[in-house]
PDB file of C-alpha atoms in Angstrom:
ATOM      1  CA  MET A   1     -20.206   9.562 -10.135  1.00  0.00           C
ATOM      2  CA  PHE A   2     -17.869   9.142  -7.175  1.00  0.00           C
ATOM      3  CA  VAL A   3     -18.344   7.229  -3.926  1.00  0.00           C
ATOM      4  CA  ASP A   4     -16.753   8.142  -0.595  1.00  0.00           C
ATOM      5  CA  SER A   5     -15.831   4.712   0.731  1.00  0.00           C
ATOM      6  CA  HIS A   6     -15.082   5.881   4.285  1.00  0.00           C
ATOM      7  CA  CYS A   7     -16.378   8.806   6.334  1.00  0.00           C
ATOM      8  CA  HIS A   8     -17.629   9.613   9.823  1.00  0.00           C
ATOM      9  CA  LEU A   9     -20.728  11.705   9.210  1.00  0.00           C
ATOM     10  CA  ASN A  10     -22.082  10.930  12.667  1.00  0.00           C
ATOM     11  CA  PHE A  11     -19.242  12.891  14.283  1.00  0.00           C
ATOM     12  CA  PRO A  12     -20.642  16.172  15.661  1.00  0.00           C
ATOM     13  CA  GLU A  13     -18.399  18.312  13.446  1.00  0.00           C
ATOM     14  CA  LEU A  14     -20.290  16.983  10.418  1.00  0.00           C
ATOM     15  CA  SER A  15     -23.699  15.833  11.648  1.00  0.00           C
ATOM     16  CA  LYS A  16     -24.836  19.356  12.502  1.00  0.00           C
ATOM     17  CA  ASP A  17     -24.594  20.382   8.822  1.00  0.00           C
ATOM     18  CA  LEU A  18     -25.986  17.241   7.211  1.00  0.00           C
ATOM     19  CA  PRO A  19     -28.307  18.980   4.693  1.00  0.00           C
ATOM     20  CA  GLN A  20     -25.376  21.012   3.401  1.00  0.00           C
ATOM     21  CA  HIS A  21     -23.196  17.919   3.055  1.00  0.00           C
ATOM     22  CA  LEU A  22     -25.905  16.173   1.063  1.00  0.00           C
ATOM     23  CA  ALA A  23     -26.212  19.176  -1.242  1.00  0.00           C
ATOM     24  CA  ASP A  24     -22.439  19.379  -1.638  1.00  0.00           C
ATOM     25  CA  MET A  25     -22.267  15.685  -2.512  1.00  0.00           C
ATOM     26  CA  GLN A  26     -24.863  16.117  -5.224  1.00  0.00           C
ATOM     27  CA  ALA A  27     -23.040  19.133  -6.670  1.00  0.00           C
ATOM     28  CA  ALA A  28     -19.722  17.242  -6.700  1.00  0.00           C
ATOM     29  CA  GLN A  29     -21.308  14.136  -8.260  1.00  0.00           C
ATOM     30  CA  VAL A  30     -20.684  11.993  -5.173  1.00  0.00           C
ATOM     31  CA  SER A  31     -23.557   9.524  -5.195  1.00  0.00           C
ATOM     32  CA  HIS A  32     -22.948   7.535  -1.992  1.00  0.00           C
ATOM     33  CA  ALA A  33     -20.863   7.403   1.176  1.00  0.00           C
ATOM     34  CA  LEU A  34     -20.087   4.641   3.648  1.00  0.00           C
ATOM     35  CA  CYS A  35     -20.529   5.855   7.239  1.00  0.00           C
ATOM     36  CA  VAL A  36     -18.076   3.906   9.358  1.00  0.00           C
ATOM     37  CA  SER A  37     -18.482   2.839  12.970  1.00  0.00           C
ATOM     38  CA  VAL A  38     -15.667   3.407  15.487  1.00  0.00           C
ATOM     39  CA  ASN A  39     -17.326   2.145  18.684  1.00  0.00           C
ATOM     40  CA  LEU A  40     -20.517   0.464  19.818  1.00  0.00           C
ATOM     41  CA  PRO A  41     -22.033   3.308  21.898  1.00  0.00           C
ATOM     42  CA  GLU A  42     -22.069   5.588  18.830  1.00  0.00           C
ATOM     43  CA  TYR A  43     -22.945   2.874  16.315  1.00  0.00           C
ATOM     44  CA  PRO A  44     -26.712   3.632  16.484  1.00  0.00           C
ATOM     45  CA  GLN A  45     -25.942   7.126  15.133  1.00  0.00           C
ATOM     46  CA  VAL A  46     -24.106   5.585  12.178  1.00  0.00           C
ATOM     47  CA  LEU A  47     -26.949   3.188  11.484  1.00  0.00           C
ATOM     48  CA  ALA A  48     -29.544   5.968  11.744  1.00  0.00           C
ATOM     49  CA  LEU A  49     -27.822   7.904   8.952  1.00  0.00           C
ATOM     50  CA  ALA A  50     -27.969   4.871   6.665  1.00  0.00           C
ATOM     51  CA  GLU A  51     -31.588   4.191   7.561  1.00  0.00           C
ATOM     52  CA  ALA A  52     -32.645   7.783   6.891  1.00  0.00           C
ATOM     53  CA  HIS A  53     -30.753   8.486   3.663  1.00  0.00           C
ATOM     54  CA  PRO A  54     -30.397   6.232   0.605  1.00  0.00           C
ATOM     55  CA  GLN A  55     -27.043   7.871  -0.163  1.00  0.00           C
ATOM     56  CA  PHE A  56     -25.481   6.344   2.955  1.00  0.00           C
ATOM     57  CA  PHE A  57     -24.475   2.859   4.031  1.00  0.00           C
ATOM     58  CA  ALA A  58     -23.184   1.764   7.452  1.00  0.00           C
ATOM     59  CA  SER A  59     -20.558  -0.491   8.980  1.00  0.00           C
ATOM     60  CA  VAL A  60     -20.344  -1.924  12.480  1.00  0.00           C
ATOM     61  CA  GLY A  61     -17.134  -2.267  14.462  1.00  0.00           C
ATOM     62  CA  VAL A  62     -14.721  -0.888  17.052  1.00  0.00           C
ATOM     63  CA  HIS A  63     -11.605   1.081  16.068  1.00  0.00           C
ATOM     64  CA  PRO A  64      -8.274  -0.003  17.608  1.00  0.00           C
ATOM     65  CA  ASP A  65      -7.672   3.483  19.041  1.00  0.00           C
ATOM     66  CA  TYR A  66     -10.724   3.170  21.321  1.00  0.00           C
ATOM     67  CA  GLU A  67      -9.370   1.371  24.375  1.00  0.00           C
ATOM     68  CA  ASP A  68     -11.861   2.297  27.110  1.00  0.00           C
ATOM     69  CA  THR A  69     -14.985   1.187  25.272  1.00  0.00           C
ATOM     70  CA  PRO A  70     -17.220  -1.895  25.286  1.00  0.00           C
ATOM     71  CA  GLU A  71     -15.638  -4.835  23.507  1.00  0.00           C
ATOM     72  CA  PRO A  72     -17.673  -6.390  20.710  1.00  0.00           C
ATOM     73  CA  THR A  73     -18.379 -10.091  20.602  1.00  0.00           C
ATOM     74  CA  ILE A  74     -18.547 -12.159  17.446  1.00  0.00           C
ATOM     75  CA  ALA A  75     -22.240 -12.821  18.051  1.00  0.00           C
ATOM     76  CA  GLN A  76     -22.952  -9.130  18.568  1.00  0.00           C
ATOM     77  CA  LEU A  77     -21.215  -8.073  15.361  1.00  0.00           C
ATOM     78  CA  ILE A  78     -22.971 -10.784  13.365  1.00  0.00           C
ATOM     79  CA  ALA A  79     -26.352  -9.751  14.774  1.00  0.00           C
ATOM     80  CA  GLU A  80     -25.832  -6.111  13.804  1.00  0.00           C
ATOM     81  CA  ALA A  81     -24.498  -7.145  10.393  1.00  0.00           C
ATOM     82  CA  ARG A  82     -27.895  -8.648   9.519  1.00  0.00           C
ATOM     83  CA  HIS A  83     -29.356  -5.159   9.166  1.00  0.00           C
ATOM     84  CA  PRO A  84     -29.962  -4.449   5.463  1.00  0.00           C
ATOM     85  CA  ARG A  85     -28.048  -1.143   5.556  1.00  0.00           C
ATOM     86  CA  VAL A  86     -24.931  -2.590   7.209  1.00  0.00           C
ATOM     87  CA  VAL A  87     -22.524  -3.564   4.433  1.00  0.00           C
ATOM     88  CA  ALA A  88     -19.202  -4.097   6.260  1.00  0.00           C
ATOM     89  CA  ILE A  89     -17.470  -5.021   9.520  1.00  0.00           C
ATOM     90  CA  GLY A  90     -15.144  -2.383  10.934  1.00  0.00           C
ATOM     91  CA  GLU A  91     -13.304  -0.287  11.124  1.00  0.00           C
ATOM     92  CA  THR A  92     -10.953  -2.650  12.832  1.00  0.00           C
ATOM     93  CA  GLY A  93      -7.251  -3.423  12.796  1.00  0.00           C
ATOM     94  CA  LEU A  94      -4.118  -2.472  14.694  1.00  0.00           C
ATOM     95  CA  ASP A  95      -2.577   0.870  15.646  1.00  0.00           C
ATOM     96  CA  TYR A  96       0.753   0.941  17.455  1.00  0.00           C
ATOM     97  CA  TYR A  97       1.435   4.623  16.703  1.00  0.00           C
ATOM     98  CA  ARG A  98       0.699   5.863  20.226  1.00  0.00           C
ATOM     99  CA  LEU A  99       2.049   3.223  22.582  1.00  0.00           C
ATOM    100  CA  GLU A 100       2.401   5.768  25.422  1.00  0.00           C
ATOM    101  CA  GLY A 101       5.190   3.968  27.208  1.00  0.00           C
ATOM    102  CA  ARG A 102       3.850   0.487  26.513  1.00  0.00           C
ATOM    103  CA  SER A 103       5.447  -2.171  24.358  1.00  0.00           C
ATOM    104  CA  ILE A 104       3.926  -3.895  21.348  1.00  0.00           C
ATOM    105  CA  ALA A 105       3.557  -6.962  23.565  1.00  0.00           C
ATOM    106  CA  ASP A 106       1.144  -4.938  25.711  1.00  0.00           C
ATOM    107  CA  MET A 107      -1.221  -4.481  22.749  1.00  0.00           C
ATOM    108  CA  GLU A 108      -2.628  -7.993  22.808  1.00  0.00           C
ATOM    109  CA  TRP A 109      -6.059  -6.498  23.539  1.00  0.00           C
ATOM    110  CA  GLN A 110      -5.924  -4.849  20.114  1.00  0.00           C
ATOM    111  CA  ARG A 111      -4.903  -8.067  18.435  1.00  0.00           C
ATOM    112  CA  GLU A 112      -7.691 -10.020  20.117  1.00  0.00           C
ATOM    113  CA  ARG A 113     -10.255  -7.382  19.109  1.00  0.00           C
ATOM    114  CA  PHE A 114      -9.006  -7.585  15.521  1.00  0.00           C
ATOM    115  CA  ARG A 115      -9.368 -11.378  15.563  1.00  0.00           C
ATOM    116  CA  VAL A 116     -12.979 -11.031  16.758  1.00  0.00           C
ATOM    117  CA  HIS A 117     -13.804  -8.732  13.839  1.00  0.00           C
ATOM    118  CA  ILE A 118     -12.187 -11.032  11.269  1.00  0.00           C
ATOM    119  CA  ARG A 119     -14.047 -14.053  12.600  1.00  0.00           C
ATOM    120  CA  ALA A 120     -17.323 -12.125  12.614  1.00  0.00           C
ATOM    121  CA  ALA A 121     -16.783 -10.923   9.039  1.00  0.00           C
ATOM    122  CA  ARG A 122     -16.133 -14.461   7.858  1.00  0.00           C
ATOM    123  CA  GLU A 123     -19.282 -15.760   9.523  1.00  0.00           C
ATOM    124  CA  ALA A 124     -21.422 -12.824   8.411  1.00  0.00           C
ATOM    125  CA  GLY A 125     -20.121 -12.921   4.859  1.00  0.00           C
ATOM    126  CA  LEU A 126     -19.282  -9.217   4.894  1.00  0.00           C
ATOM    127  CA  PRO A 127     -16.018  -7.455   3.978  1.00  0.00           C
ATOM    128  CA  LEU A 128     -13.660  -5.913   6.514  1.00  0.00           C
ATOM    129  CA  ILE A 129     -12.617  -2.278   6.791  1.00  0.00           C
ATOM    130  CA  ILE A 130      -9.055  -2.447   8.121  1.00  0.00           C
ATOM    131  CA  HIS A 131      -7.075   0.335   9.791  1.00  0.00           C
ATOM    132  CA  THR A 132      -3.344  -0.202  10.233  1.00  0.00           C
ATOM    133  CA  ARG A 133      -0.801   2.297  11.522  1.00  0.00           C
ATOM    134  CA  ALA A 134       2.761   1.457  12.585  1.00  0.00           C
ATOM    135  CA  ALA A 135       1.556  -2.168  12.727  1.00  0.00           C
ATOM    136  CA  SER A 136       1.550  -3.503   9.183  1.00  0.00           C
ATOM    137  CA  GLU A 137       3.546  -6.683   9.934  1.00  0.00           C
ATOM    138  CA  ASP A 138       1.174  -7.805  12.680  1.00  0.00           C
ATOM    139  CA  THR A 139      -1.855  -6.684  10.695  1.00  0.00           C
ATOM    140  CA  LEU A 140      -0.927  -8.819   7.696  1.00  0.00           C
ATOM    141  CA  ARG A 141       0.026 -11.749   9.948  1.00  0.00           C
ATOM    142  CA  LEU A 142      -3.312 -11.768  11.747  1.00  0.00           C
ATOM    143  CA  MET A 143      -5.154 -11.422   8.445  1.00  0.00           C
ATOM    144  CA  ARG A 144      -3.378 -14.565   7.226  1.00  0.00           C
ATOM    145  CA  GLU A 145      -3.808 -16.490  10.481  1.00  0.00           C
ATOM    146  CA  GLU A 146      -7.536 -15.724  10.726  1.00  0.00           C
ATOM    147  CA  GLY A 147      -8.301 -16.236   7.048  1.00  0.00           C
ATOM    148  CA  ALA A 148      -9.364 -12.654   6.347  1.00  0.00           C
ATOM    149  CA  SER A 149      -9.174 -13.380   2.628  1.00  0.00           C
ATOM    150  CA  ALA A 150     -12.390 -15.386   3.010  1.00  0.00           C
ATOM    151  CA  ALA A 151     -14.193 -12.160   3.926  1.00  0.00           C
ATOM    152  CA  GLY A 152     -12.216  -9.733   1.776  1.00  0.00           C
ATOM    153  CA  GLY A 153     -12.205  -6.044   2.424  1.00  0.00           C
ATOM    154  CA  VAL A 154     -10.233  -2.845   2.162  1.00  0.00           C
ATOM    155  CA  MET A 155      -7.108  -1.362   3.712  1.00  0.00           C
ATOM    156  CA  HIS A 156      -8.569   2.036   4.458  1.00  0.00           C
ATOM    157  CA  CYS A 157      -6.696   5.364   4.454  1.00  0.00           C
ATOM    158  CA  PHE A 158      -3.642   3.497   3.195  1.00  0.00           C
ATOM    159  CA  THR A 159      -0.263   5.064   4.091  1.00  0.00           C
ATOM    160  CA  GLU A 160       2.016   2.023   3.960  1.00  0.00           C
ATOM    161  CA  SER A 161       4.574   0.841   1.401  1.00  0.00           C
ATOM    162  CA  ILE A 162       4.141  -0.768  -1.995  1.00  0.00           C
ATOM    163  CA  ALA A 163       5.225  -4.068  -0.421  1.00  0.00           C
ATOM    164  CA  VAL A 164       2.422  -3.866   2.156  1.00  0.00           C
ATOM    165  CA  ALA A 165      -0.077  -2.955  -0.565  1.00  0.00           C
ATOM    166  CA  ASP A 166       1.016  -5.982  -2.597  1.00  0.00           C
ATOM    167  CA  ALA A 167       0.732  -8.271   0.431  1.00  0.00           C
ATOM    168  CA  ALA A 168      -2.781  -6.998   1.151  1.00  0.00           C
ATOM    169  CA  MET A 169      -3.856  -7.374  -2.469  1.00  0.00           C
ATOM    170  CA  GLU A 170      -2.502 -10.934  -2.455  1.00  0.00           C
ATOM    171  CA  GLN A 171      -5.079 -11.605   0.271  1.00  0.00           C
ATOM    172  CA  GLY A 172      -7.793 -10.160  -1.951  1.00  0.00           C
ATOM    173  CA  PHE A 173      -8.016  -6.731  -0.350  1.00  0.00           C
ATOM    174  CA  TYR A 174      -8.571  -3.372  -1.984  1.00  0.00           C
ATOM    175  CA  ILE A 175      -6.430  -0.320  -1.246  1.00  0.00           C
ATOM    176  CA  SER A 176      -8.245   2.901  -0.340  1.00  0.00           C
ATOM    177  CA  LEU A 177      -6.556   6.279  -0.699  1.00  0.00           C
ATOM    178  CA  SER A 178      -7.561   9.391   1.194  1.00  0.00           C
ATOM    179  CA  GLY A 179      -6.693  13.071   0.880  1.00  0.00           C
ATOM    180  CA  ILE A 180      -3.210  12.279   2.197  1.00  0.00           C
ATOM    181  CA  VAL A 181      -2.223  11.223  -1.328  1.00  0.00           C
ATOM    182  CA  THR A 182      -2.696  14.839  -2.474  1.00  0.00           C
ATOM    183  CA  PHE A 183      -0.224  16.223   0.068  1.00  0.00           C
ATOM    184  CA  LYS A 184       2.998  17.571  -1.419  1.00  0.00           C
ATOM    185  CA  LYS A 185       5.296  15.472   0.783  1.00  0.00           C
ATOM    186  CA  ALA A 186       3.378  12.194   0.284  1.00  0.00           C
ATOM    187  CA  VAL A 187       5.783  11.066  -2.434  1.00  0.00           C
ATOM    188  CA  GLU A 188       5.933   7.403  -1.387  1.00  0.00           C
ATOM    189  CA  LEU A 189       2.155   7.178  -1.160  1.00  0.00           C
ATOM    190  CA  GLN A 190       1.879   8.704  -4.606  1.00  0.00           C
ATOM    191  CA  ASP A 191       4.141   5.915  -5.828  1.00  0.00           C
ATOM    192  CA  VAL A 192       1.712   3.437  -4.256  1.00  0.00           C
ATOM    193  CA  ALA A 193      -1.153   5.126  -6.104  1.00  0.00           C
ATOM    194  CA  ARG A 194       0.683   4.724  -9.410  1.00  0.00           C
ATOM    195  CA  HIS A 195       1.542   1.097  -8.599  1.00  0.00           C
ATOM    196  CA  VAL A 196      -1.833  -0.260  -7.476  1.00  0.00           C
ATOM    197  CA  PRO A 197      -4.047  -1.180 -10.439  1.00  0.00           C
ATOM    198  CA  LEU A 198      -7.081   1.059 -10.735  1.00  0.00           C
ATOM    199  CA  GLU A 199      -9.236  -2.077 -10.469  1.00  0.00           C
ATOM    200  CA  ARG A 200      -7.964  -2.540  -6.893  1.00  0.00           C
ATOM    201  CA  LEU A 201      -8.421   1.065  -5.695  1.00  0.00           C
ATOM    202  CA  LEU A 202     -11.075   2.797  -3.645  1.00  0.00           C
ATOM    203  CA  ILE A 203     -11.136   6.473  -2.689  1.00  0.00           C
ATOM    204  CA  GLU A 204     -12.265   8.034   0.571  1.00  0.00           C
ATOM    205  CA  THR A 205     -12.228  11.155   2.699  1.00  0.00           C
ATOM    206  CA  ASP A 206     -12.044   9.735   6.246  1.00  0.00           C
ATOM    207  CA  SER A 207     -13.898  12.974   6.969  1.00  0.00           C
ATOM    208  CA  PRO A 208     -13.916  15.018   9.116  1.00  0.00           C
ATOM    209  CA  TYR A 209     -10.161  14.431   8.934  1.00  0.00           C
ATOM    210  CA  LEU A 210      -7.471  14.719   6.249  1.00  0.00           C
ATOM    211  CA  ALA A 211      -9.015  17.231   3.864  1.00  0.00           C
ATOM    212  CA  PRO A 212      -7.357  16.965   0.447  1.00  0.00           C
ATOM    213  CA  VAL A 213      -5.589  19.733  -1.402  1.00  0.00           C
ATOM    214  CA  PRO A 214      -6.902  22.396  -2.163  1.00  0.00           C
ATOM    215  CA  HIS A 215      -8.787  22.281   1.173  1.00  0.00           C
ATOM    216  CA  ARG A 216      -6.001  20.963   3.402  1.00  0.00           C
ATOM    217  CA  GLY A 217      -6.393  22.066   7.003  1.00  0.00           C
ATOM    218  CA  LYS A 218     -10.153  22.530   6.749  1.00  0.00           C
ATOM    219  CA  LEU A 219     -12.936  20.313   8.047  1.00  0.00           C
ATOM    220  CA  ASN A 220     -13.155  17.487   5.534  1.00  0.00           C
ATOM    221  CA  ARG A 221     -16.451  16.339   3.992  1.00  0.00           C
ATOM    222  CA  PRO A 222     -17.619  13.528   1.679  1.00  0.00           C
ATOM    223  CA  ALA A 223     -18.021  15.840  -1.338  1.00  0.00           C
ATOM    224  CA  TRP A 224     -14.276  16.383  -1.378  1.00  0.00           C
ATOM    225  CA  VAL A 225     -13.582  12.759  -2.304  1.00  0.00           C
ATOM    226  CA  ARG A 226     -13.779  14.123  -5.835  1.00  0.00           C
ATOM    227  CA  HIS A 227     -10.417  15.878  -5.294  1.00  0.00           C
ATOM    228  CA  VAL A 228      -8.834  12.551  -4.360  1.00  0.00           C
ATOM    229  CA  GLY A 229     -10.176  10.981  -7.542  1.00  0.00           C
ATOM    230  CA  GLU A 230      -8.992  13.871  -9.692  1.00  0.00           C
ATOM    231  CA  PHE A 231      -5.490  13.699  -8.196  1.00  0.00           C
ATOM    232  CA  ILE A 232      -5.240   9.943  -8.785  1.00  0.00           C
ATOM    233  CA  ALA A 233      -6.358  10.431 -12.375  1.00  0.00           C
ATOM    234  CA  GLU A 234      -3.503  12.876 -12.888  1.00  0.00           C
ATOM    235  CA  LEU A 235      -0.988  10.533 -11.239  1.00  0.00           C
ATOM    236  CA  LYS A 236      -2.028   7.610 -13.399  1.00  0.00           C
ATOM    237  CA  GLY A 237      -2.478   9.566 -16.600  1.00  0.00           C
ATOM    238  CA  VAL A 238      -6.098   8.524 -17.083  1.00  0.00           C
ATOM    239  CA  SER A 239      -9.328  10.478 -17.246  1.00  0.00           C
ATOM    240  CA  VAL A 240     -11.225  11.580 -14.166  1.00  0.00           C
ATOM    241  CA  GLU A 241     -14.244   9.795 -15.612  1.00  0.00           C
ATOM    242  CA  GLU A 242     -12.346   6.500 -15.678  1.00  0.00           C
ATOM    243  CA  VAL A 243     -11.253   6.870 -12.064  1.00  0.00           C
ATOM    244  CA  ALA A 244     -14.797   7.752 -11.001  1.00  0.00           C
ATOM    245  CA  ALA A 245     -16.390   4.863 -12.886  1.00  0.00           C
ATOM    246  CA  THR A 246     -13.825   2.253 -11.828  1.00  0.00           C
ATOM    247  CA  THR A 247     -13.581   3.162  -8.142  1.00  0.00           C
ATOM    248  CA  THR A 248     -17.380   3.313  -7.938  1.00  0.00           C
ATOM    249  CA  ALA A 249     -17.674  -0.117  -9.552  1.00  0.00           C
ATOM    250  CA  ASN A 250     -15.007  -1.409  -7.162  1.00  0.00           C
ATOM    251  CA  PHE A 251     -16.993  -0.088  -4.194  1.00  0.00           C
ATOM    252  CA  PHE A 252     -20.198  -1.862  -5.194  1.00  0.00           C
ATOM    253  CA  ARG A 253     -18.307  -5.027  -6.085  1.00  0.00           C
ATOM    254  CA  LEU A 254     -16.636  -5.157  -2.663  1.00  0.00           C
ATOM    255  CA  PHE A 255     -19.638  -4.009  -0.622  1.00  0.00           C
ATOM    256  CA  ALA A 256     -22.009  -6.175  -2.614  1.00  0.00           C
ATOM    257  CA  LYS A 257     -24.764  -5.889  -0.014  1.00  0.00           C
ATOM    258  CA  ALA A 258     -25.086  -2.218  -0.991  1.00  0.00           C
ATOM    259  CA  GLY A 259     -26.685  -3.367  -4.251  1.00  0.00           C
ATOM    260  CA  PRO A 260     -25.887  -2.437  -7.844  1.00  0.00           C
ATOM    261  CA  ALA A 261     -23.940   0.738  -8.671  1.00  0.00           C
TER     262      ALA A 261
END
């Protein structure tokens, strides 16, 4: 069985067809999915999915791309993290990709928000889901400064270099690969997939985005995490069954609050 370690099933593109997605997951042998929060106003929708369906778990956090949104406090994140279906803090991190005329120095609000999430994860005893884009140096620095290794977590939808993957793994983090790894031009990311030990990998869809080959360009869905697993198996020269079993075990080891695999 496979697990989709990161999706956004509460987004309207997906939530309207939830029964079909559940059926597709079962047909593709995808047993569980982690529904990830991107802001606090929509977090109740994420939690409701996890409360209503045993296949789903939830996280709580605020994505770095959401600027005009309520800021979380450490106390607020910890309080939400007590819910039995909340297994992670995030997604959080840094994203300097769209500076829109601003400098990196102007992004201190992102860095402070990231610090809040790391501190909350440490206190709550839950792992972090980290997003980093065009900001890997600062991301790794803040992880070190705030002691993110004490919480652990995953670098989700990883698109950085082998060196960044190694630095994250040195802090105890897993590397999660999305459908991007299946894209023809993603040669460097495919090298990362070969390099990272299978015992440190997770797989995800980040749906509704980034549909893997052979569905590229379509609305992504959790069932298609299977294509990511199959592609990684081919890259590494191992069986699909081994990738499924190991990445699933990794998921339940990292998100231990989710219970046994």
